[in-house]
mmCIF file of C-alpha atoms in Angstrom:
data_model
loop_
_atom_site.group_PDB
_atom_site.id
_atom_site.type_symbol
_atom_site.label_atom_id
_atom_site.label_comp_id
_atom_site.label_asym_id
_atom_site.label_seq_id
_atom_site.Cartn_x
_atom_site.Cartn_y
_atom_site.Cartn_z
ATOM 1 C CA MET L 13 19.182 -8.859 25.600
ATOM 2 C CA ASP L 14 16.241 -8.962 23.168
ATOM 3 C CA ARG L 15 14.827 -5.423 23.424
ATOM 4 C CA GLY L 16 11.758 -5.943 21.289
ATOM 5 C CA TYR L 17 10.486 -5.371 17.766
ATOM 6 C CA VAL L 18 8.199 -3.060 15.849
ATOM 7 C CA ILE L 19 5.808 -3.843 13.006
ATOM 8 C CA GLY L 20 5.066 -1.586 10.059
ATOM 9 C CA ILE L 21 2.065 -2.244 7.817
ATOM 10 C CA ASP L 22 1.132 -0.764 4.450
ATOM 11 C CA SER L 23 -2.394 -1.852 3.585
ATOM 12 C CA GLY L 24 -3.701 -0.509 0.270
ATOM 13 C CA GLY L 25 -6.349 -1.410 -2.249
ATOM 14 C CA SER L 26 -4.153 -3.806 -4.229
ATOM 15 C CA HIS L 27 -1.463 -5.018 -1.817
ATOM 16 C CA THR L 28 -0.721 -5.524 1.864
ATOM 17 C CA ARG L 29 2.921 -5.410 2.952
ATOM 18 C CA VAL L 30 4.296 -5.937 6.460
ATOM 19 C CA ALA L 31 7.779 -5.596 7.973
ATOM 20 C CA CYS L 32 8.878 -6.856 11.390
ATOM 21 C CA VAL L 33 11.887 -4.784 12.452
ATOM 22 C CA ASP L 34 14.242 -4.800 15.431
ATOM 23 C CA LEU L 35 15.068 -1.594 17.299
ATOM 24 C CA GLU L 36 18.222 -1.024 15.241
ATOM 25 C CA GLY L 37 16.158 -0.833 12.059
ATOM 26 C CA THR L 38 17.090 -4.265 10.717
ATOM 27 C CA VAL L 39 14.189 -5.991 8.996
ATOM 28 C CA ARG L 40 13.859 -9.456 10.517
ATOM 29 C CA GLY L 41 10.826 -10.684 8.615
ATOM 30 C CA THR L 42 8.351 -9.559 5.959
ATOM 31 C CA GLY L 43 4.907 -10.567 4.789
ATOM 32 C CA ARG L 44 2.701 -9.670 1.889
ATOM 33 C CA GLY L 45 -0.728 -10.403 0.512
ATOM 34 C CA PRO L 46 -3.678 -9.018 -1.437
ATOM 35 C CA GLY L 47 -5.265 -5.665 -0.718
ATOM 36 C CA GLY L 48 -6.289 -4.762 2.803
ATOM 37 C CA SER L 49 -8.697 -1.898 2.150
ATOM 38 C CA PRO L 50 -12.267 -2.649 3.272
ATOM 39 C CA ASN L 51 -13.456 -0.353 0.491
ATOM 40 C CA HIS L 52 -11.852 -2.531 -2.192
ATOM 41 C CA ASN L 53 -11.463 -6.032 -0.712
ATOM 42 C CA VAL L 54 -14.110 -8.327 0.747
ATOM 43 C CA ASP L 55 -11.444 -10.313 2.656
ATOM 44 C CA ALA L 56 -9.426 -7.258 3.716
ATOM 45 C CA ARG L 57 -9.180 -8.266 7.390
ATOM 46 C CA ARG L 58 -7.874 -11.732 6.577
ATOM 47 C CA HIS L 59 -5.369 -10.349 4.078
ATOM 48 C CA VAL L 60 -3.892 -7.980 6.668
ATOM 49 C CA ARG L 61 -3.768 -10.515 9.481
ATOM 50 C CA ASP L 62 -2.231 -13.200 7.274
ATOM 51 C CA ALA L 63 0.522 -10.812 6.151
ATOM 52 C CA ILE L 64 1.251 -9.829 9.775
ATOM 53 C CA HIS L 65 1.562 -13.478 10.784
ATOM 54 C CA GLN L 66 3.858 -14.133 7.812
ATOM 55 C CA ALA L 67 6.212 -11.358 8.900
ATOM 56 C CA MET L 68 6.230 -12.399 12.558
ATOM 57 C CA GLU L 69 6.807 -16.049 11.746
ATOM 58 C CA ALA L 70 9.657 -15.156 9.391
ATOM 59 C CA ALA L 71 11.222 -13.078 12.179
ATOM 60 C CA ASN L 72 10.453 -15.694 14.869
ATOM 61 C CA VAL L 73 8.748 -12.962 16.884
ATOM 62 C CA LYS L 74 5.836 -13.476 19.284
ATOM 63 C CA PRO L 75 3.119 -10.851 19.926
ATOM 64 C CA PRO L 76 4.373 -9.894 23.434
ATOM 65 C CA GLN L 77 7.743 -8.913 21.913
ATOM 66 C CA VAL L 78 6.119 -6.230 19.713
ATOM 67 C CA VAL L 79 6.609 -2.838 21.382
ATOM 68 C CA ALA L 80 5.089 -0.668 18.628
ATOM 69 C CA MET L 81 2.896 -1.246 15.600
ATOM 70 C CA VAL L 82 1.928 1.349 12.981
ATOM 71 C CA SER L 83 -0.510 0.459 10.245
ATOM 72 C CA GLY L 84 -1.181 2.667 7.244
ATOM 73 C CA MET L 85 -4.591 1.602 5.980
ATOM 74 C CA ALA L 86 -6.467 2.692 2.886
ATOM 75 C CA GLY L 87 -9.993 3.637 3.895
ATOM 76 C CA PHE L 88 -8.970 4.872 7.345
ATOM 77 C CA ASP L 89 -10.074 8.499 7.337
ATOM 78 C CA GLN L 90 -11.665 9.339 10.697
ATOM 79 C CA GLU L 91 -11.909 8.193 14.295
ATOM 80 C CA ASP L 92 -15.015 6.108 13.592
ATOM 81 C CA ASP L 93 -12.882 3.934 11.310
ATOM 82 C CA LEU L 94 -11.051 2.643 14.378
ATOM 83 C CA LYS L 95 -14.023 0.337 14.892
ATOM 84 C CA TRP L 96 -13.107 -1.788 11.895
ATOM 85 C CA ALA L 97 -9.362 -1.085 11.869
ATOM 86 C CA ALA L 98 -8.931 -2.394 15.416
ATOM 87 C CA GLY L 99 -10.352 -5.736 14.335
ATOM 88 C CA PHE L 100 -7.666 -6.034 11.684
ATOM 89 C CA LEU L 101 -4.867 -5.667 14.242
ATOM 90 C CA ASP L 102 -6.118 -7.234 17.494
ATOM 91 C CA LEU L 103 -3.519 -9.987 17.805
ATOM 92 C CA ASP L 104 -3.743 -12.053 20.983
ATOM 93 C CA GLY L 105 -1.057 -11.030 23.470
ATOM 94 C CA LEU L 106 0.228 -8.055 21.468
ATOM 95 C CA GLY L 107 2.712 -6.107 23.590
ATOM 96 C CA CYS L 108 1.432 -2.666 22.534
ATOM 97 C CA ARG L 109 -1.583 -0.822 21.198
ATOM 98 C CA ALA L 110 -1.564 -0.598 17.407
ATOM 99 C CA HIS L 111 -1.505 2.903 15.958
ATOM 100 C CA VAL L 112 -3.522 3.401 12.765
ATOM 101 C CA VAL L 113 -3.151 6.125 10.133
ATOM 102 C CA ASN L 114 -4.195 6.507 6.517
ATOM 103 C CA ASP L 115 -1.915 4.661 4.113
ATOM 104 C CA ALA L 116 -0.883 7.983 2.545
ATOM 105 C CA MET L 117 0.719 8.926 5.870
ATOM 106 C CA VAL L 118 3.104 5.967 5.881
ATOM 107 C CA ALA L 119 3.804 6.576 2.196
ATOM 108 C CA GLN L 120 4.836 10.148 3.007
ATOM 109 C CA ALA L 121 6.992 9.038 5.942
ATOM 110 C CA GLY L 122 8.782 6.565 3.712
ATOM 111 C CA ALA L 123 9.130 8.819 0.689
ATOM 112 C CA PHE L 124 10.919 11.527 2.667
ATOM 113 C CA ALA L 125 12.394 9.400 5.484
ATOM 114 C CA GLY L 126 10.360 11.324 8.048
ATOM 115 C CA GLU L 127 11.058 14.779 6.583
ATOM 116 C CA PRO L 128 8.577 17.335 5.117
ATOM 117 C CA GLY L 129 7.228 16.927 1.603
ATOM 118 C CA ILE L 130 4.193 16.129 -0.522
ATOM 119 C CA VAL L 131 3.361 12.625 -1.675
ATOM 120 C CA ALA L 132 0.926 12.064 -4.536
ATOM 121 C CA ILE L 133 -0.427 8.520 -4.699
ATOM 122 C CA ALA L 134 -2.183 7.215 -7.791
ATOM 123 C CA GLY L 135 -2.749 3.486 -7.927
ATOM 124 C CA THR L 136 -5.933 1.623 -7.064
ATOM 125 C CA GLY L 137 -7.047 4.828 -5.379
ATOM 126 C CA SER L 138 -5.717 8.338 -5.078
ATOM 127 C CA MET L 139 -4.553 10.581 -2.265
ATOM 128 C CA ILE L 140 -2.262 13.600 -1.998
ATOM 129 C CA LEU L 141 -0.822 14.273 1.452
ATOM 130 C CA ALA L 142 1.675 16.771 2.802
ATOM 131 C CA VAL L 143 3.673 17.074 5.980
ATOM 132 C CA ALA L 144 4.738 20.716 6.131
ATOM 133 C CA GLU L 145 7.839 22.145 7.804
ATOM 134 C CA ASP L 146 5.855 22.955 10.945
ATOM 135 C CA GLY L 147 4.580 19.363 11.165
ATOM 136 C CA GLU L 148 1.094 20.144 9.879
ATOM 137 C CA VAL L 149 -0.507 17.203 8.061
ATOM 138 C CA ILE L 150 -2.899 18.204 5.301
ATOM 139 C CA ARG L 151 -4.618 16.188 2.567
ATOM 140 C CA ASN L 152 -6.121 17.287 -0.714
ATOM 141 C CA ASP L 153 -9.545 15.947 0.217
ATOM 142 C CA ARG L 154 -9.733 18.597 2.938
ATOM 143 C CA TYR L 155 -10.086 20.998 0.021
ATOM 144 C CA ARG L 156 -12.808 18.764 -1.489
ATOM 145 C CA HIS L 157 -10.317 17.795 -4.183
ATOM 146 C CA TYR L 158 -9.825 14.337 -5.661
ATOM 147 C CA ALA L 159 -7.382 13.595 -8.471
ATOM 148 C CA GLY L 160 -8.201 9.983 -9.363
ATOM 149 C CA GLY L 161 -6.431 6.645 -9.664
ATOM 150 C CA ALA L 162 -6.024 3.936 -12.292
ATOM 151 C CA ARG L 163 -9.686 3.164 -12.725
ATOM 152 C CA HIS L 164 -10.555 6.846 -13.103
ATOM 153 C CA LEU L 165 -8.051 7.146 -15.928
ATOM 154 C CA VAL L 166 -9.792 4.225 -17.629
ATOM 155 C CA PHE L 167 -13.305 5.553 -16.906
ATOM 156 C CA ASP L 168 -12.348 8.770 -18.699
ATOM 157 C CA LEU L 169 -10.741 7.003 -21.647
ATOM 158 C CA MET L 170 -13.646 4.593 -22.111
ATOM 159 C CA ALA L 171 -16.146 7.435 -22.134
ATOM 160 C CA ARG L 172 -14.121 9.300 -24.783
ATOM 161 C CA ILE L 173 -13.948 6.213 -26.979
ATOM 162 C CA LEU L 174 -17.657 5.451 -26.607
ATOM 163 C CA ILE L 175 -18.566 8.977 -27.696
ATOM 164 C CA ASP L 176 -16.239 8.616 -30.721
ATOM 165 C CA GLU L 177 -13.548 11.075 -29.696
ATOM 166 C CA ASP L 178 -10.915 8.601 -30.879
ATOM 167 C CA THR L 179 -9.342 8.956 -34.325
ATOM 168 C CA ALA L 180 -7.529 6.740 -36.798
ATOM 169 C CA ALA L 181 -4.344 7.312 -34.785
ATOM 170 C CA ASP L 182 -6.008 5.530 -31.862
ATOM 171 C CA ALA L 183 -7.012 2.424 -33.834
ATOM 172 C CA VAL L 184 -4.318 0.121 -32.427
ATOM 173 C CA LEU L 185 -5.175 1.081 -28.838
ATOM 174 C CA VAL L 186 -8.912 0.618 -29.430
ATOM 175 C CA GLU L 187 -8.211 -2.870 -30.819
ATOM 176 C CA GLU L 188 -6.162 -3.724 -27.717
ATOM 177 C CA ILE L 189 -8.948 -2.459 -25.479
ATOM 178 C CA CYS L 190 -11.520 -4.544 -27.346
ATOM 179 C CA ARG L 191 -9.327 -7.620 -26.856
ATOM 180 C CA TYR L 192 -9.034 -6.818 -23.148
ATOM 181 C CA TRP L 193 -12.828 -6.731 -22.913
ATOM 182 C CA GLY L 194 -13.249 -9.817 -25.136
ATOM 183 C CA VAL L 195 -15.172 -8.035 -27.889
ATOM 184 C CA SER L 196 -14.499 -7.122 -31.522
ATOM 185 C CA ASP L 197 -15.898 -3.613 -31.914
ATOM 186 C CA LYS L 198 -17.291 -0.547 -30.152
ATOM 187 C CA PRO L 199 -20.909 -1.779 -29.966
ATOM 188 C CA GLY L 200 -19.570 -4.875 -28.215
ATOM 189 C CA LEU L 201 -17.497 -2.674 -25.913
ATOM 190 C CA ARG L 202 -20.569 -0.662 -24.944
ATOM 191 C CA ALA L 203 -22.588 -3.817 -24.298
ATOM 192 C CA LYS L 204 -19.836 -5.331 -22.128
ATOM 193 C CA ALA L 205 -19.539 -2.119 -20.136
ATOM 194 C CA ARG L 206 -23.261 -2.270 -19.426
ATOM 195 C CA GLU L 207 -23.012 -5.939 -18.410
ATOM 196 C CA LEU L 208 -20.339 -5.042 -15.873
ATOM 197 C CA GLU L 209 -22.907 -2.966 -13.988
ATOM 198 C CA ALA L 210 -24.218 -6.216 -12.501
ATOM 199 C CA ALA L 211 -20.792 -7.413 -11.364
ATOM 200 C CA ASP L 212 -19.446 -7.106 -7.824
ATOM 201 C CA TYR L 213 -18.522 -3.460 -7.273
ATOM 202 C CA ASN L 214 -14.955 -4.172 -6.161
ATOM 203 C CA GLU L 215 -14.372 -6.661 -8.982
ATOM 204 C CA ALA L 216 -15.604 -4.098 -11.510
ATOM 205 C CA LYS L 217 -13.249 -1.451 -10.122
ATOM 206 C CA ARG L 218 -10.316 -3.824 -10.354
ATOM 207 C CA PHE L 219 -11.244 -4.807 -13.912
ATOM 208 C CA TYR L 220 -11.157 -1.173 -14.997
ATOM 209 C CA GLY L 221 -8.015 -0.467 -13.000
ATOM 210 C CA ARG L 222 -6.082 -3.348 -14.553
ATOM 211 C CA MET L 223 -6.570 -1.722 -17.954
ATOM 212 C CA ALA L 224 -4.596 1.390 -16.950
ATOM 213 C CA PRO L 225 -1.197 0.056 -18.151
ATOM 214 C CA LEU L 226 -2.646 -0.222 -21.665
ATOM 215 C CA VAL L 227 -3.502 3.464 -21.509
ATOM 216 C CA THR L 228 -0.206 4.717 -20.116
ATOM 217 C CA ALA L 229 1.796 2.526 -22.528
ATOM 218 C CA ALA L 230 -0.066 4.133 -25.458
ATOM 219 C CA ALA L 231 0.059 7.692 -24.133
ATOM 220 C CA ASP L 232 2.689 8.832 -26.639
ATOM 221 C CA SER L 233 1.247 7.009 -29.650
ATOM 222 C CA ALA L 234 -2.540 7.241 -29.219
ATOM 223 C CA PRO L 235 -3.894 10.806 -28.851
ATOM 224 C CA VAL L 236 -6.972 9.709 -26.903
ATOM 225 C CA ALA L 237 -4.745 7.958 -24.317
ATOM 226 C CA GLY L 238 -2.356 10.903 -24.127
ATOM 227 C CA ALA L 239 -5.258 13.269 -23.511
ATOM 228 C CA ALA L 240 -6.609 11.065 -20.713
ATOM 229 C CA CYS L 241 -3.177 11.012 -19.065
ATOM 230 C CA ASP L 242 -2.916 14.787 -19.493
ATOM 231 C CA ARG L 243 -6.215 15.342 -17.714
ATOM 232 C CA LEU L 244 -5.484 13.098 -14.749
ATOM 233 C CA ALA L 245 -1.942 14.450 -14.397
ATOM 234 C CA HIS L 246 -3.362 17.970 -14.349
ATOM 235 C CA PHE L 247 -5.860 17.101 -11.616
ATOM 236 C CA THR L 248 -2.962 15.668 -9.612
ATOM 237 C CA CYS L 249 -0.900 18.827 -10.081
ATOM 238 C CA VAL L 250 -3.827 20.921 -8.855
ATOM 239 C CA GLY L 251 -3.924 18.884 -5.645
ATOM 240 C CA ILE L 252 -0.165 19.187 -5.176
ATOM 241 C CA ARG L 253 -0.312 22.955 -5.643
ATOM 242 C CA LEU L 254 -3.161 23.239 -3.142
ATOM 243 C CA LEU L 255 -0.977 21.640 -0.471
ATOM 244 C CA ALA L 256 2.175 23.523 -1.508
ATOM 245 C CA ALA L 257 0.566 26.680 -0.135
ATOM 246 C CA HIS L 258 1.283 25.260 3.340
ATOM 247 C CA PHE L 259 5.043 25.391 2.685
ATOM 248 C CA PRO L 260 6.701 28.793 3.269
ATOM 249 C CA SER L 261 10.055 27.617 1.895
ATOM 250 C CA PRO L 262 10.844 28.383 -1.776
ATOM 251 C CA THR L 263 11.281 24.693 -2.689
ATOM 252 C CA VAL L 264 8.799 21.891 -2.107
ATOM 253 C CA ARG L 265 9.723 18.236 -2.515
ATOM 254 C CA VAL L 266 7.181 15.983 -4.235
ATOM 255 C CA ALA L 267 7.215 12.179 -4.538
ATOM 256 C CA LEU L 268 4.935 10.102 -6.749
ATOM 257 C CA LEU L 269 3.812 6.651 -5.597
ATOM 258 C CA GLY L 270 1.551 3.936 -6.935
ATOM 259 C CA GLY L 271 1.500 1.964 -10.152
ATOM 260 C CA LEU L 272 -0.124 4.730 -12.185
ATOM 261 C CA ALA L 273 1.832 7.602 -10.639
ATOM 262 C CA ARG L 274 5.167 5.860 -11.233
ATOM 263 C CA SER L 275 4.460 5.094 -14.883
ATOM 264 C CA PRO L 276 6.654 7.193 -17.206
ATOM 265 C CA ALA L 277 3.651 8.618 -19.051
ATOM 266 C CA PHE L 278 2.032 9.909 -15.876
ATOM 267 C CA ALA L 279 5.133 10.889 -13.893
ATOM 268 C CA GLY L 280 6.579 12.719 -16.878
ATOM 269 C CA ARG L 281 3.444 14.774 -17.371
ATOM 270 C CA VAL L 282 3.255 15.724 -13.692
ATOM 271 C CA SER L 283 6.933 16.708 -13.651
ATOM 272 C CA VAL L 284 6.607 18.847 -16.796
ATOM 273 C CA GLU L 285 3.512 20.663 -15.535
ATOM 274 C CA LEU L 286 5.019 21.355 -12.107
ATOM 275 C CA ALA L 287 8.221 22.619 -13.747
ATOM 276 C CA GLY L 288 6.148 25.244 -15.551
ATOM 277 C CA VAL L 289 4.617 26.623 -12.367
ATOM 278 C CA ALA L 290 5.991 30.016 -11.298
ATOM 279 C CA PRO L 291 8.310 30.686 -9.637
ATOM 280 C CA ALA L 292 10.668 28.391 -11.528
ATOM 281 C CA GLY L 293 12.135 25.629 -9.399
ATOM 282 C CA ARG L 294 9.343 25.724 -6.813
ATOM 283 C CA PHE L 295 8.716 21.959 -7.100
ATOM 284 C CA HIS L 296 11.374 19.270 -6.914
ATOM 285 C CA VAL L 297 10.029 15.847 -7.933
ATOM 286 C CA THR L 298 12.141 13.171 -6.266
ATOM 287 C CA ASP L 299 12.206 9.387 -6.010
ATOM 288 C CA PRO L 300 10.913 7.963 -2.712
ATOM 289 C CA ALA L 301 13.643 7.279 -0.154
ATOM 290 C CA LEU L 302 11.790 4.260 1.287
ATOM 291 C CA PRO L 303 8.690 2.245 0.327
ATOM 292 C CA PRO L 304 5.502 2.878 2.324
ATOM 293 C CA VAL L 305 5.913 -0.248 4.476
ATOM 294 C CA ALA L 306 9.312 1.064 5.591
ATOM 295 C CA GLY L 307 7.637 4.398 6.318
ATOM 296 C CA ALA L 308 5.236 2.565 8.631
ATOM 297 C CA ALA L 309 8.179 0.841 10.337
ATOM 298 C CA LEU L 310 9.956 4.201 10.662
ATOM 299 C CA LEU L 311 6.926 5.691 12.433
ATOM 300 C CA ALA L 312 6.724 2.601 14.673
ATOM 301 C CA LEU L 313 10.397 2.955 15.612
ATOM 302 C CA GLN L 314 9.789 6.576 16.544
ATOM 303 C CA ARG L 315 6.830 5.562 18.696
ATOM 304 C CA ALA L 316 9.162 3.078 20.432
ATOM 305 C CA GLY L 317 11.559 5.920 21.254
ATOM 306 C CA VAL L 318 14.181 5.080 18.638
ATOM 307 C CA VAL L 319 16.098 7.950 17.035
ATOM 308 C CA VAL L 320 15.799 7.273 13.307
ATOM 309 C CA ASP L 321 19.131 8.313 11.795
ATOM 310 C CA GLY L 322 20.991 7.554 8.571
ATOM 311 C CA PRO L 323 22.115 4.012 9.462
ATOM 312 C CA VAL L 324 18.602 3.066 10.571
ATOM 313 C CA ILE L 325 17.173 4.375 7.289
ATOM 314 C CA GLU L 326 19.788 2.424 5.321
ATOM 315 C CA ARG L 327 18.855 -0.785 7.136
ATOM 316 C CA LEU L 328 15.156 -0.186 6.525
ATOM 317 C CA ALA L 329 15.818 0.423 2.830
ATOM 318 C CA ALA L 330 17.905 -2.728 2.487
ATOM 319 C CA GLY L 331 15.311 -4.900 4.212
ATOM 320 C CA THR L 332 12.248 -3.653 2.319
ATOM 321 C CA SER L 333 13.572 -3.152 -1.205
ATOM 322 C CA HIS L 334 11.770 -6.315 -2.354
ATOM 323 C CA LEU L 335 8.443 -4.925 -1.127
ATOM 324 C CA THR L 336 8.262 -2.073 -3.618
ATOM 325 C CA THR L 337 6.442 -4.103 -6.290
#
């Protein structure tokens, strides 16, 4: 007998990913699309709904067959946000009420397969979230802390270049940045940056954010890029350490997610700084067990009463491995 399906959604600033999963943890259909954060995407609602329909059509599943849906959504921070989030998920005939959390929550659930740990996300945006051993959920913004994402790395670097903190060792990177902006020198770079003030806010953020790979790729050859990565990695480590105080155990697991966080230049700096924190061995930086969309599906399975064990996790991993990029 067909016992139903669950849907997991990971809706961030750059990408939306959806998995339709049966109650044994087998992924029956997936969908993907552009970003689904209302803070970063004008068409966020359409992006999310289109990706959901993709996944359900691929699985040949109808709304009444869905017994649990969990959506991790960037921009969802408080109860008032349910007003817009509900409109993203109100499918006709849906067999359950959708449950909405911040996208960092599904990232944490996936990274540690439902176990305690701290996830630090740095991509389009930034969030550090912990689930402690006692089940407490705590985020770095509750301490009025923000580490920064890809665009913040670029904001910092651009400012340093425009105030002439770069040196001859940075010349190749500065030339690449000028080409990215379509100019030939620093005065042109400054003028283009001022022109971008009139652009759509979300488009401007994405333009800056897309430059981040240039910075991380040059982190070990261009001092100005290395210093920018050092600063943002340090801010991230501060947020991780703030949340680590909620863990009484001697070892705390940390996972890094997002395009910036997973870059070798950034991840390496975070790992080195955390390794130097006393007592030695306090932080264990680990690869995520599952992608965030699988974390959303895991939480949906739990809401449907499924015991998520090793075989279920293996099936989720196998069915969502292509949704990690």
